[in-house]
């Protein structure tokens, strides 16, 4: 479906190699026979792509995050962070339109120079890598009860152990990651979102069917909620939400692929996508928290762990979450691999054999770290506090203040104020969140 062009005709355009964006590449660096123009996408298609890109395994940590901040403050934080996130996405789009450059890293390098922009380079490698670690850990935690209760495996059977699923998961993830381009994973991306929507639906069903109420045969649960509660753990909530809303590195590419693109049309796309995202996030966060109350903290960032291992419907959710991670792991792994290649080689145009070797190393490292980290909420907290603060909050706003694409417009100063607030949150709140997470890990405080 793609129209082939020569390298010269690709100038001033986002360069793609075998369907995958070559970060920072120029038309001259791409062989003419491999340069393609991506078919323009409609607003609905772009909206779906954004939703697929954003919604992932981070949703499992939202009930715990809402418990840490209290439910009302959690809702306020989620809505507020979504507004800031969309603002920063539009900052990137406005700068991309102004400079006619449709690559996040290229925009940062052109605006700030190579050395300062290297910070963003590193963050764009480590942020998705942190997600890979969390996905490996959730897989190993979720699948043993599925094997025992769904497939009637003996609890002492090797295939009902965490070790087995660290190994099985890593093999599956590696095989699926041996791909050159994201275009090969389009169907799996859409299927990945469908599976996680099922997990969200099961959480809602279990709240309304009363399976975990005091009158049911399941064990009683404490329903005392933190409705409004000011506590230091609010700084554990912000990074999780930041991580769960991350899509910024792909914003210029989505804008470039939009048919008859304009910032106004892209704004409608982002607003529509985030309306869907925020509803999905609120459903799992609120109903997961209300179902268990303070005992949701015992799930350590994975709401599925709060449900009984013999819950058949929930085991179906655990099973589809493994399918979800198998679908989205390769996408995030490609982001890590591409970022590493940009840092080391300055490009991503390597042989498939080299890319597979890199994928193997990434999967092995993620699996080893997943086996030693205490909980996924720790991974997500650090990830959002350190790297999410850079990629999602600070860098897009700093880019806008540097480029000032709307300098002559009357509402430019208002946008500058929003950008300054976002940078403040990225630097100050990110630092506080990192310190508090370190203290909680050292003291064993679960919030």
Tab-separated table of C-alpha atoms in Angstrom:
chain	number	residue	atom	x	y	z
A	1	UNK	CA	0.000	0.000	0.000
A	2	UNK	CA	2.981	2.298	0.458
A	3	UNK	CA	4.153	4.429	-2.451
A	4	UNK	CA	7.872	3.983	-3.112
A	5	UNK	CA	9.942	7.094	-3.769
A	6	UNK	CA	13.598	7.883	-4.159
A	7	UNK	CA	15.753	9.328	-1.414
A	8	UNK	CA	15.720	12.866	-2.800
A	9	UNK	CA	11.920	12.966	-2.717
A	10	UNK	CA	12.026	12.011	0.949
A	11	UNK	CA	13.778	15.233	1.968
A	12	UNK	CA	11.940	17.267	4.610
A	13	UNK	CA	9.870	14.153	5.395
A	14	UNK	CA	10.009	11.633	8.215
A	15	UNK	CA	12.217	8.843	6.890
A	16	UNK	CA	11.035	5.273	7.357
A	17	UNK	CA	13.098	2.131	6.952
A	18	UNK	CA	11.087	-1.007	6.213
A	19	UNK	CA	8.096	0.625	7.877
A	20	UNK	CA	9.921	1.772	11.025
A	21	UNK	CA	11.002	5.335	11.709
A	22	UNK	CA	14.763	5.654	11.689
A	23	UNK	CA	15.229	8.086	14.557
A	24	UNK	CA	17.307	11.091	13.507
A	25	UNK	CA	17.906	9.753	9.992
A	26	UNK	CA	18.019	11.975	6.945
A	27	UNK	CA	16.982	11.126	3.435
A	28	UNK	CA	20.599	10.803	2.341
A	29	UNK	CA	21.247	8.100	4.963
A	30	UNK	CA	18.536	5.790	3.645
A	31	UNK	CA	19.051	3.655	0.543
A	32	UNK	CA	16.577	4.774	-2.186
A	33	UNK	CA	15.065	1.311	-2.530
A	34	UNK	CA	14.173	1.265	1.189
A	35	UNK	CA	12.689	4.738	1.605
A	36	UNK	CA	8.894	4.778	1.746
A	37	UNK	CA	6.188	7.282	2.445
A	38	UNK	CA	3.675	6.222	5.068
A	39	UNK	CA	0.080	6.274	3.846
A	40	UNK	CA	-1.786	9.217	5.455
A	41	UNK	CA	-3.974	8.268	8.412
A	42	UNK	CA	-7.455	9.575	9.149
A	43	UNK	CA	-8.373	11.091	12.507
A	44	UNK	CA	-10.157	7.900	13.735
A	45	UNK	CA	-7.172	5.731	12.761
A	46	UNK	CA	-4.732	8.084	14.498
A	47	UNK	CA	-7.000	8.193	17.554
A	48	UNK	CA	-6.990	4.383	17.759
A	49	UNK	CA	-3.212	4.317	17.331
A	50	UNK	CA	-2.766	6.770	20.210
A	51	UNK	CA	-5.064	4.737	22.472
A	52	UNK	CA	-3.178	1.546	21.565
A	53	UNK	CA	0.125	3.267	22.305
A	54	UNK	CA	-0.908	4.678	25.690
A	55	UNK	CA	-2.992	1.995	27.400
A	56	UNK	CA	-0.760	-0.756	28.723
A	57	UNK	CA	0.221	-2.733	31.792
A	58	UNK	CA	0.581	0.458	33.824
A	59	UNK	CA	-3.193	0.429	34.388
A	60	UNK	CA	-2.757	-2.477	36.818
A	61	UNK	CA	-0.988	-0.155	39.269
A	62	UNK	CA	-3.641	2.566	39.266
A	63	UNK	CA	-5.833	1.156	42.100
A	64	UNK	CA	-2.774	1.041	44.377
A	65	UNK	CA	-1.793	4.531	43.228
A	66	UNK	CA	-5.283	5.841	44.050
A	67	UNK	CA	-5.039	4.240	47.489
A	68	UNK	CA	-1.726	5.987	48.119
A	69	UNK	CA	-3.086	9.408	47.169
A	70	UNK	CA	-6.698	8.796	48.364
A	71	UNK	CA	-9.504	8.310	45.887
A	72	UNK	CA	-10.655	11.918	45.388
A	73	UNK	CA	-7.126	13.280	45.111
A	74	UNK	CA	-6.282	10.407	42.769
A	75	UNK	CA	-9.139	11.389	40.453
A	76	UNK	CA	-8.030	15.028	40.547
A	77	UNK	CA	-4.431	14.027	39.828
A	78	UNK	CA	-5.414	11.773	36.926
A	79	UNK	CA	-7.585	14.450	35.304
A	80	UNK	CA	-5.019	17.181	35.959
A	81	UNK	CA	-2.085	15.116	34.695
A	82	UNK	CA	-4.086	14.220	31.592
A	83	UNK	CA	-4.610	17.918	30.861
A	84	UNK	CA	-0.893	18.607	31.312
A	85	UNK	CA	-0.040	15.578	29.180
A	86	UNK	CA	-2.258	16.728	26.309
A	87	UNK	CA	-0.794	20.234	26.602
A	88	UNK	CA	2.726	18.837	26.299
A	89	UNK	CA	1.713	16.684	23.350
A	90	UNK	CA	0.423	19.804	21.632
A	91	UNK	CA	3.659	21.641	22.480
A	92	UNK	CA	5.523	18.941	20.555
A	93	UNK	CA	3.068	19.118	17.646
A	94	UNK	CA	3.281	22.924	17.444
A	95	UNK	CA	7.077	22.770	17.413
A	96	UNK	CA	7.013	19.998	14.802
A	97	UNK	CA	4.724	22.063	12.579
A	98	UNK	CA	6.800	25.202	13.064
A	99	UNK	CA	10.098	23.471	12.266
A	100	UNK	CA	8.645	20.926	9.814
A	101	UNK	CA	10.552	18.269	11.727
A	102	UNK	CA	8.585	15.175	12.693
A	103	UNK	CA	10.881	13.418	15.118
A	104	UNK	CA	10.898	14.060	18.878
A	105	UNK	CA	14.622	13.499	19.377
A	106	UNK	CA	15.537	15.523	16.299
A	107	UNK	CA	13.473	18.440	17.601
A	108	UNK	CA	15.258	18.275	20.959
A	109	UNK	CA	18.715	17.964	19.395
A	110	UNK	CA	18.070	20.885	17.036
A	111	UNK	CA	16.724	23.071	19.843
A	112	UNK	CA	19.227	22.345	22.608
A	113	UNK	CA	22.249	20.797	20.929
A	114	UNK	CA	23.508	17.237	21.091
A	115	UNK	CA	24.893	17.123	24.643
A	116	UNK	CA	21.826	18.409	26.553
A	117	UNK	CA	19.510	16.338	24.346
A	118	UNK	CA	21.426	13.185	25.283
A	119	UNK	CA	19.530	13.258	28.580
A	120	UNK	CA	16.311	12.721	26.645
A	121	UNK	CA	18.023	10.034	24.553
A	122	UNK	CA	18.873	8.062	27.682
A	123	UNK	CA	15.409	8.606	29.192
A	124	UNK	CA	13.773	7.309	26.011
A	125	UNK	CA	15.793	4.102	26.377
A	126	UNK	CA	15.334	3.515	30.099
A	127	UNK	CA	11.646	4.445	30.342
A	128	UNK	CA	10.371	1.676	28.022
A	129	UNK	CA	12.982	-0.680	29.472
A	130	UNK	CA	11.433	-0.157	32.912
A	131	UNK	CA	8.085	-1.155	31.428
A	132	UNK	CA	9.660	-4.357	30.059
A	133	UNK	CA	10.893	-5.218	33.555
A	134	UNK	CA	7.401	-4.679	34.984
A	135	UNK	CA	5.812	-6.804	32.244
A	136	UNK	CA	8.180	-9.712	32.909
A	137	UNK	CA	7.375	-9.532	36.615
A	138	UNK	CA	3.589	-9.390	36.149
A	139	UNK	CA	3.736	-12.378	33.783
A	140	UNK	CA	5.626	-14.479	36.330
A	141	UNK	CA	3.186	-13.489	39.098
A	142	UNK	CA	-0.011	-13.985	37.079
A	143	UNK	CA	0.497	-17.282	35.284
A	144	UNK	CA	1.105	-19.822	38.134
A	145	UNK	CA	-2.501	-19.553	39.462
A	146	UNK	CA	-3.774	-19.843	35.889
A	147	UNK	CA	-1.815	-23.075	35.429
A	148	UNK	CA	-3.114	-24.515	38.714
A	149	UNK	CA	-6.772	-23.525	38.389
A	150	UNK	CA	-7.309	-23.383	34.621
A	151	UNK	CA	-5.046	-26.147	33.432
A	152	UNK	CA	-5.180	-28.269	36.641
A	153	UNK	CA	-1.419	-28.367	37.086
A	154	UNK	CA	-0.090	-29.557	40.436
A	155	UNK	CA	1.041	-26.594	42.585
A	156	UNK	CA	4.471	-28.234	42.845
A	157	UNK	CA	4.699	-28.661	39.082
A	158	UNK	CA	7.520	-26.714	37.444
A	159	UNK	CA	5.061	-25.015	35.086
A	160	UNK	CA	3.175	-23.619	38.084
A	161	UNK	CA	6.266	-21.814	39.379
A	162	UNK	CA	7.479	-18.259	38.962
A	163	UNK	CA	10.789	-19.499	37.587
A	164	UNK	CA	9.060	-21.340	34.763
A	165	UNK	CA	7.165	-18.246	33.667
A	166	UNK	CA	10.200	-16.028	33.822
A	167	UNK	CA	11.772	-18.486	31.362
A	168	UNK	CA	8.667	-19.119	29.219
A	169	UNK	CA	7.854	-15.431	29.099
A	170	UNK	CA	11.381	-14.462	28.095
A	171	UNK	CA	11.418	-17.046	25.275
A	172	UNK	CA	8.043	-15.848	23.935
A	173	UNK	CA	9.050	-12.206	24.220
A	174	UNK	CA	12.361	-12.813	22.437
A	175	UNK	CA	10.807	-14.709	19.532
A	176	UNK	CA	8.180	-12.013	19.006
A	177	UNK	CA	10.794	-9.259	19.345
A	178	UNK	CA	12.902	-10.519	16.433
A	179	UNK	CA	11.252	-8.137	14.025
A	180	UNK	CA	12.710	-5.230	12.132
A	181	UNK	CA	9.695	-2.947	11.961
A	182	UNK	CA	6.676	-1.879	13.967
A	183	UNK	CA	4.473	-2.315	10.902
A	184	UNK	CA	4.787	-6.072	11.407
A	185	UNK	CA	3.147	-5.670	14.830
A	186	UNK	CA	0.101	-3.556	13.915
A	187	UNK	CA	-2.424	-6.340	14.538
A	188	UNK	CA	-0.777	-7.356	17.817
A	189	UNK	CA	-0.891	-3.734	18.981
A	190	UNK	CA	-4.663	-3.555	18.493
A	191	UNK	CA	-5.145	-7.011	20.028
A	192	UNK	CA	-3.035	-5.923	22.994
A	193	UNK	CA	-5.468	-3.124	23.820
A	194	UNK	CA	-8.460	-5.462	23.439
A	195	UNK	CA	-6.966	-7.852	26.006
A	196	UNK	CA	-6.314	-5.185	28.601
A	197	UNK	CA	-9.838	-3.836	28.122
A	198	UNK	CA	-11.050	-7.312	29.090
A	199	UNK	CA	-9.009	-7.151	32.300
A	200	UNK	CA	-10.557	-3.762	33.106
A	201	UNK	CA	-14.042	-5.138	32.399
A	202	UNK	CA	-13.465	-8.114	34.724
A	203	UNK	CA	-12.475	-5.765	37.573
A	204	UNK	CA	-15.738	-3.845	37.045
A	205	UNK	CA	-17.791	-7.070	36.831
A	206	UNK	CA	-16.315	-8.392	40.064
A	207	UNK	CA	-17.328	-5.194	41.846
A	208	UNK	CA	-20.946	-5.310	40.694
A	209	UNK	CA	-21.520	-9.061	41.101
A	210	UNK	CA	-20.564	-8.872	44.781
A	211	UNK	CA	-18.024	-11.697	44.624
A	212	UNK	CA	-15.772	-9.886	47.072
A	213	UNK	CA	-18.423	-8.419	49.363
A	214	UNK	CA	-18.798	-9.397	53.022
A	215	UNK	CA	-21.807	-11.630	52.270
A	216	UNK	CA	-19.960	-13.814	49.767
A	217	UNK	CA	-18.066	-17.010	50.547
A	218	UNK	CA	-14.806	-15.264	49.725
A	219	UNK	CA	-12.852	-13.844	52.651
A	220	UNK	CA	-14.092	-10.565	54.061
A	221	UNK	CA	-12.284	-7.449	52.953
A	222	UNK	CA	-11.813	-4.111	54.644
A	223	UNK	CA	-13.854	-1.490	52.794
A	224	UNK	CA	-12.564	1.560	54.677
A	225	UNK	CA	-11.362	3.916	51.985
A	226	UNK	CA	-9.006	6.840	51.926
A	227	UNK	CA	-11.459	9.281	50.365
A	228	UNK	CA	-9.504	12.498	50.941
A	229	UNK	CA	-6.151	11.948	52.593
A	230	UNK	CA	-3.088	14.193	52.372
A	231	UNK	CA	0.059	12.108	52.742
A	232	UNK	CA	3.568	11.887	51.327
A	233	UNK	CA	2.474	8.872	49.274
A	234	UNK	CA	0.755	11.248	46.876
A	235	UNK	CA	4.239	11.582	45.399
A	236	UNK	CA	4.138	7.857	44.631
A	237	UNK	CA	0.917	8.349	42.666
A	238	UNK	CA	2.082	11.098	40.309
A	239	UNK	CA	4.913	9.055	38.692
A	240	UNK	CA	2.607	6.076	38.080
A	241	UNK	CA	0.077	8.321	36.336
A	242	UNK	CA	2.881	10.000	34.380
A	243	UNK	CA	4.122	6.623	33.179
A	244	UNK	CA	0.591	5.474	32.304
A	245	UNK	CA	0.044	8.534	30.069
A	246	UNK	CA	3.312	8.420	28.147
A	247	UNK	CA	3.114	8.622	24.342
A	248	UNK	CA	5.189	11.734	23.712
A	249	UNK	CA	8.078	10.222	21.774
A	250	UNK	CA	5.636	9.149	19.036
A	251	UNK	CA	3.635	12.399	18.874
A	252	UNK	CA	5.538	13.924	15.905
A	253	UNK	CA	5.221	10.703	13.901
A	254	UNK	CA	1.467	10.521	14.530
A	255	UNK	CA	1.140	14.146	13.474
A	256	UNK	CA	3.213	13.597	10.340
A	257	UNK	CA	1.045	10.639	9.277
A	258	UNK	CA	-2.228	12.539	9.797
A	259	UNK	CA	-4.004	13.289	6.523
A	260	UNK	CA	-4.360	17.038	5.839
A	261	UNK	CA	-2.595	17.616	9.110
A	262	UNK	CA	-3.011	20.716	11.222
A	263	UNK	CA	-2.451	21.364	14.946
A	264	UNK	CA	-6.206	21.881	15.403
A	265	UNK	CA	-6.999	18.493	13.869
A	266	UNK	CA	-4.308	16.823	15.983
A	267	UNK	CA	-5.716	18.472	19.104
A	268	UNK	CA	-9.114	16.887	18.396
A	269	UNK	CA	-7.377	13.530	17.986
A	270	UNK	CA	-5.527	13.828	21.294
A	271	UNK	CA	-8.639	15.024	23.143
A	272	UNK	CA	-10.710	12.127	21.809
A	273	UNK	CA	-8.042	9.536	22.551
A	274	UNK	CA	-7.448	10.768	26.084
A	275	UNK	CA	-11.180	10.874	26.797
A	276	UNK	CA	-11.244	7.113	26.122
A	277	UNK	CA	-8.041	6.585	28.101
A	278	UNK	CA	-9.189	8.506	31.160
A	279	UNK	CA	-12.500	6.592	31.299
A	280	UNK	CA	-10.669	3.254	31.135
A	281	UNK	CA	-8.194	4.359	33.806
A	282	UNK	CA	-10.900	5.654	36.137
A	283	UNK	CA	-12.883	2.416	35.825
A	284	UNK	CA	-10.057	0.129	36.922
A	285	UNK	CA	-8.684	2.567	39.512
A	286	UNK	CA	-11.970	3.332	41.267
A	287	UNK	CA	-13.598	-0.109	41.145
A	288	UNK	CA	-10.354	-1.885	41.988
A	289	UNK	CA	-9.871	0.375	45.007
A	290	UNK	CA	-13.487	0.283	46.223
A	291	UNK	CA	-13.539	-3.515	46.008
A	292	UNK	CA	-10.625	-3.988	48.406
A	293	UNK	CA	-10.119	-0.723	50.250
A	294	UNK	CA	-6.738	-0.374	52.005
A	295	UNK	CA	-5.949	-4.038	51.337
A	296	UNK	CA	-5.256	-3.128	47.719
A	297	UNK	CA	-1.804	-2.119	48.990
A	298	UNK	CA	-1.055	-5.832	49.448
A	299	UNK	CA	-1.231	-6.213	45.652
A	300	UNK	CA	1.974	-4.126	45.348
A	301	UNK	CA	0.983	-2.447	42.109
A	302	UNK	CA	-0.778	-5.345	40.370
A	303	UNK	CA	-4.514	-5.243	41.030
A	304	UNK	CA	-4.948	-8.773	39.647
A	305	UNK	CA	-2.920	-10.131	42.574
A	306	UNK	CA	-5.621	-8.885	44.974
A	307	UNK	CA	-8.142	-11.389	43.620
A	308	UNK	CA	-8.297	-15.041	44.637
A	309	UNK	CA	-6.216	-17.508	42.684
A	310	UNK	CA	-9.275	-19.772	42.224
A	311	UNK	CA	-11.407	-16.980	40.720
A	312	UNK	CA	-12.145	-18.385	37.257
A	313	UNK	CA	-13.172	-15.113	35.634
A	314	UNK	CA	-10.156	-13.313	37.047
A	315	UNK	CA	-7.901	-16.128	35.867
A	316	UNK	CA	-9.191	-15.446	32.366
A	317	UNK	CA	-8.051	-11.849	32.860
A	318	UNK	CA	-4.648	-13.072	34.052
A	319	UNK	CA	-4.356	-15.278	30.981
A	320	UNK	CA	-5.252	-12.499	28.544
A	321	UNK	CA	-2.788	-10.210	30.314
A	322	UNK	CA	-0.043	-12.659	29.375
A	323	UNK	CA	-1.315	-12.412	25.801
A	324	UNK	CA	-1.337	-8.625	26.187
A	325	UNK	CA	2.284	-8.536	27.300
A	326	UNK	CA	3.258	-10.872	24.467
A	327	UNK	CA	1.609	-8.390	22.078
A	328	UNK	CA	3.080	-5.156	23.436
A	329	UNK	CA	6.471	-6.341	24.735
A	330	UNK	CA	7.990	-6.355	21.204
A	331	UNK	CA	6.761	-2.802	20.574
A	332	UNK	CA	8.448	-1.435	23.696
A	333	UNK	CA	11.501	-3.595	23.087
A	334	UNK	CA	11.877	-2.004	19.653
A	335	UNK	CA	11.800	1.429	21.292
A	336	UNK	CA	14.614	0.377	23.647
A	337	UNK	CA	16.600	-1.205	20.815
A	338	UNK	CA	16.146	1.792	18.539
A	339	UNK	CA	17.205	4.188	21.288
A	340	UNK	CA	20.314	2.164	22.086
A	341	UNK	CA	21.307	2.065	18.437
A	342	UNK	CA	20.857	5.813	18.143
A	343	UNK	CA	23.067	6.351	21.190
A	344	UNK	CA	25.758	3.895	20.108
A	345	UNK	CA	25.731	3.962	16.303
A	346	UNK	CA	23.774	7.103	15.488
A	347	UNK	CA	21.249	5.136	13.414
A	348	UNK	CA	19.057	2.029	13.480
A	349	UNK	CA	19.793	0.642	10.019
A	350	UNK	CA	21.425	-2.632	11.146
A	351	UNK	CA	21.113	-6.204	9.919
A	352	UNK	CA	18.309	-8.371	11.279
A	353	UNK	CA	20.902	-10.681	12.870
A	354	UNK	CA	22.366	-7.798	14.883
A	355	UNK	CA	18.893	-6.574	15.853
A	356	UNK	CA	17.965	-10.070	17.079
A	357	UNK	CA	21.165	-10.265	19.139
A	358	UNK	CA	20.310	-6.915	20.715
A	359	UNK	CA	16.758	-8.102	21.397
A	360	UNK	CA	18.136	-11.182	23.154
A	361	UNK	CA	20.289	-9.029	25.427
A	362	UNK	CA	17.410	-6.680	26.228
A	363	UNK	CA	15.036	-9.552	27.083
A	364	UNK	CA	17.636	-11.270	29.289
A	365	UNK	CA	18.421	-8.063	31.202
A	366	UNK	CA	14.721	-7.258	31.689
A	367	UNK	CA	14.004	-10.788	32.961
A	368	UNK	CA	16.903	-10.762	35.444
A	369	UNK	CA	15.870	-7.386	36.855
A	370	UNK	CA	12.229	-8.509	37.036
A	371	UNK	CA	13.292	-11.467	39.175
A	372	UNK	CA	15.046	-9.250	41.737
A	373	UNK	CA	12.834	-6.131	41.975
A	374	UNK	CA	10.522	-6.167	45.017
A	375	UNK	CA	7.271	-5.051	43.319
A	376	UNK	CA	6.099	-3.514	40.053
A	377	UNK	CA	4.839	-0.380	41.796
A	378	UNK	CA	8.463	0.324	42.746
A	379	UNK	CA	9.508	-0.070	39.103
A	380	UNK	CA	6.709	2.179	37.856
A	381	UNK	CA	7.322	4.786	40.575
A	382	UNK	CA	11.017	5.096	39.751
A	383	UNK	CA	10.313	4.974	36.028
A	384	UNK	CA	7.740	7.744	36.124
A	385	UNK	CA	9.593	9.879	38.677
A	386	UNK	CA	12.954	9.869	36.897
A	387	UNK	CA	12.409	9.208	33.201
A	388	UNK	CA	8.725	10.086	32.840
A	389	UNK	CA	9.409	13.490	34.371
A	390	UNK	CA	11.882	14.154	31.562
A	391	UNK	CA	10.059	12.628	28.585
A	392	UNK	CA	6.473	13.559	29.502
A	393	UNK	CA	6.746	16.770	31.539
A	394	UNK	CA	10.022	18.691	31.297
A	395	UNK	CA	11.381	18.122	27.777
A	396	UNK	CA	8.212	19.001	25.766
A	397	UNK	CA	7.638	22.181	27.779
A	398	UNK	CA	11.286	23.235	27.563
A	399	UNK	CA	11.115	22.604	23.818
A	400	UNK	CA	8.100	24.901	23.494
A	401	UNK	CA	9.762	27.669	25.519
A	402	UNK	CA	12.865	27.379	23.346
A	403	UNK	CA	11.103	27.329	19.961
A	404	UNK	CA	8.084	29.552	20.841
A	405	UNK	CA	6.123	28.672	17.652
A	406	UNK	CA	3.228	30.924	18.718
A	407	UNK	CA	5.378	33.876	19.794
A	408	UNK	CA	3.178	36.406	17.984
A	409	UNK	CA	-0.135	34.929	19.154
A	410	UNK	CA	-2.057	36.497	22.075
A	411	UNK	CA	-2.365	33.216	23.998
A	412	UNK	CA	1.369	32.447	23.780
A	413	UNK	CA	2.041	33.733	27.305
A	414	UNK	CA	-0.667	31.495	28.756
A	415	UNK	CA	0.971	28.499	27.101
A	416	UNK	CA	4.330	29.606	28.473
A	417	UNK	CA	2.848	29.597	31.979
A	418	UNK	CA	1.545	26.057	31.439
A	419	UNK	CA	4.985	25.037	30.192
A	420	UNK	CA	6.673	26.516	33.273
A	421	UNK	CA	4.260	24.657	35.580
A	422	UNK	CA	4.976	21.416	33.721
A	423	UNK	CA	8.746	21.910	34.015
A	424	UNK	CA	8.341	22.646	37.732
A	425	UNK	CA	6.401	19.416	38.184
A	426	UNK	CA	8.939	17.484	36.168
A	427	UNK	CA	11.935	18.732	38.143
A	428	UNK	CA	10.631	19.331	41.666
A	429	UNK	CA	7.877	16.723	41.920
A	430	UNK	CA	10.019	14.189	40.058
A	431	UNK	CA	12.864	14.693	42.542
A	432	UNK	CA	10.579	14.467	45.581
A	433	UNK	CA	8.893	11.350	44.183
A	434	UNK	CA	12.247	9.672	43.609
A	435	UNK	CA	13.429	10.424	47.156
A	436	UNK	CA	10.170	9.241	48.756
A	437	UNK	CA	10.194	6.030	46.714
A	438	UNK	CA	13.793	5.378	47.815
A	439	UNK	CA	12.818	5.933	51.461
A	440	UNK	CA	9.773	3.656	51.171
A	441	UNK	CA	11.837	0.890	49.566
A	442	UNK	CA	14.530	1.206	52.242
A	443	UNK	CA	12.016	1.144	55.113
A	444	UNK	CA	9.628	-1.397	53.579
A	445	UNK	CA	6.714	1.059	53.722
A	446	UNK	CA	3.892	-0.026	51.382
A	447	UNK	CA	1.850	3.110	51.950
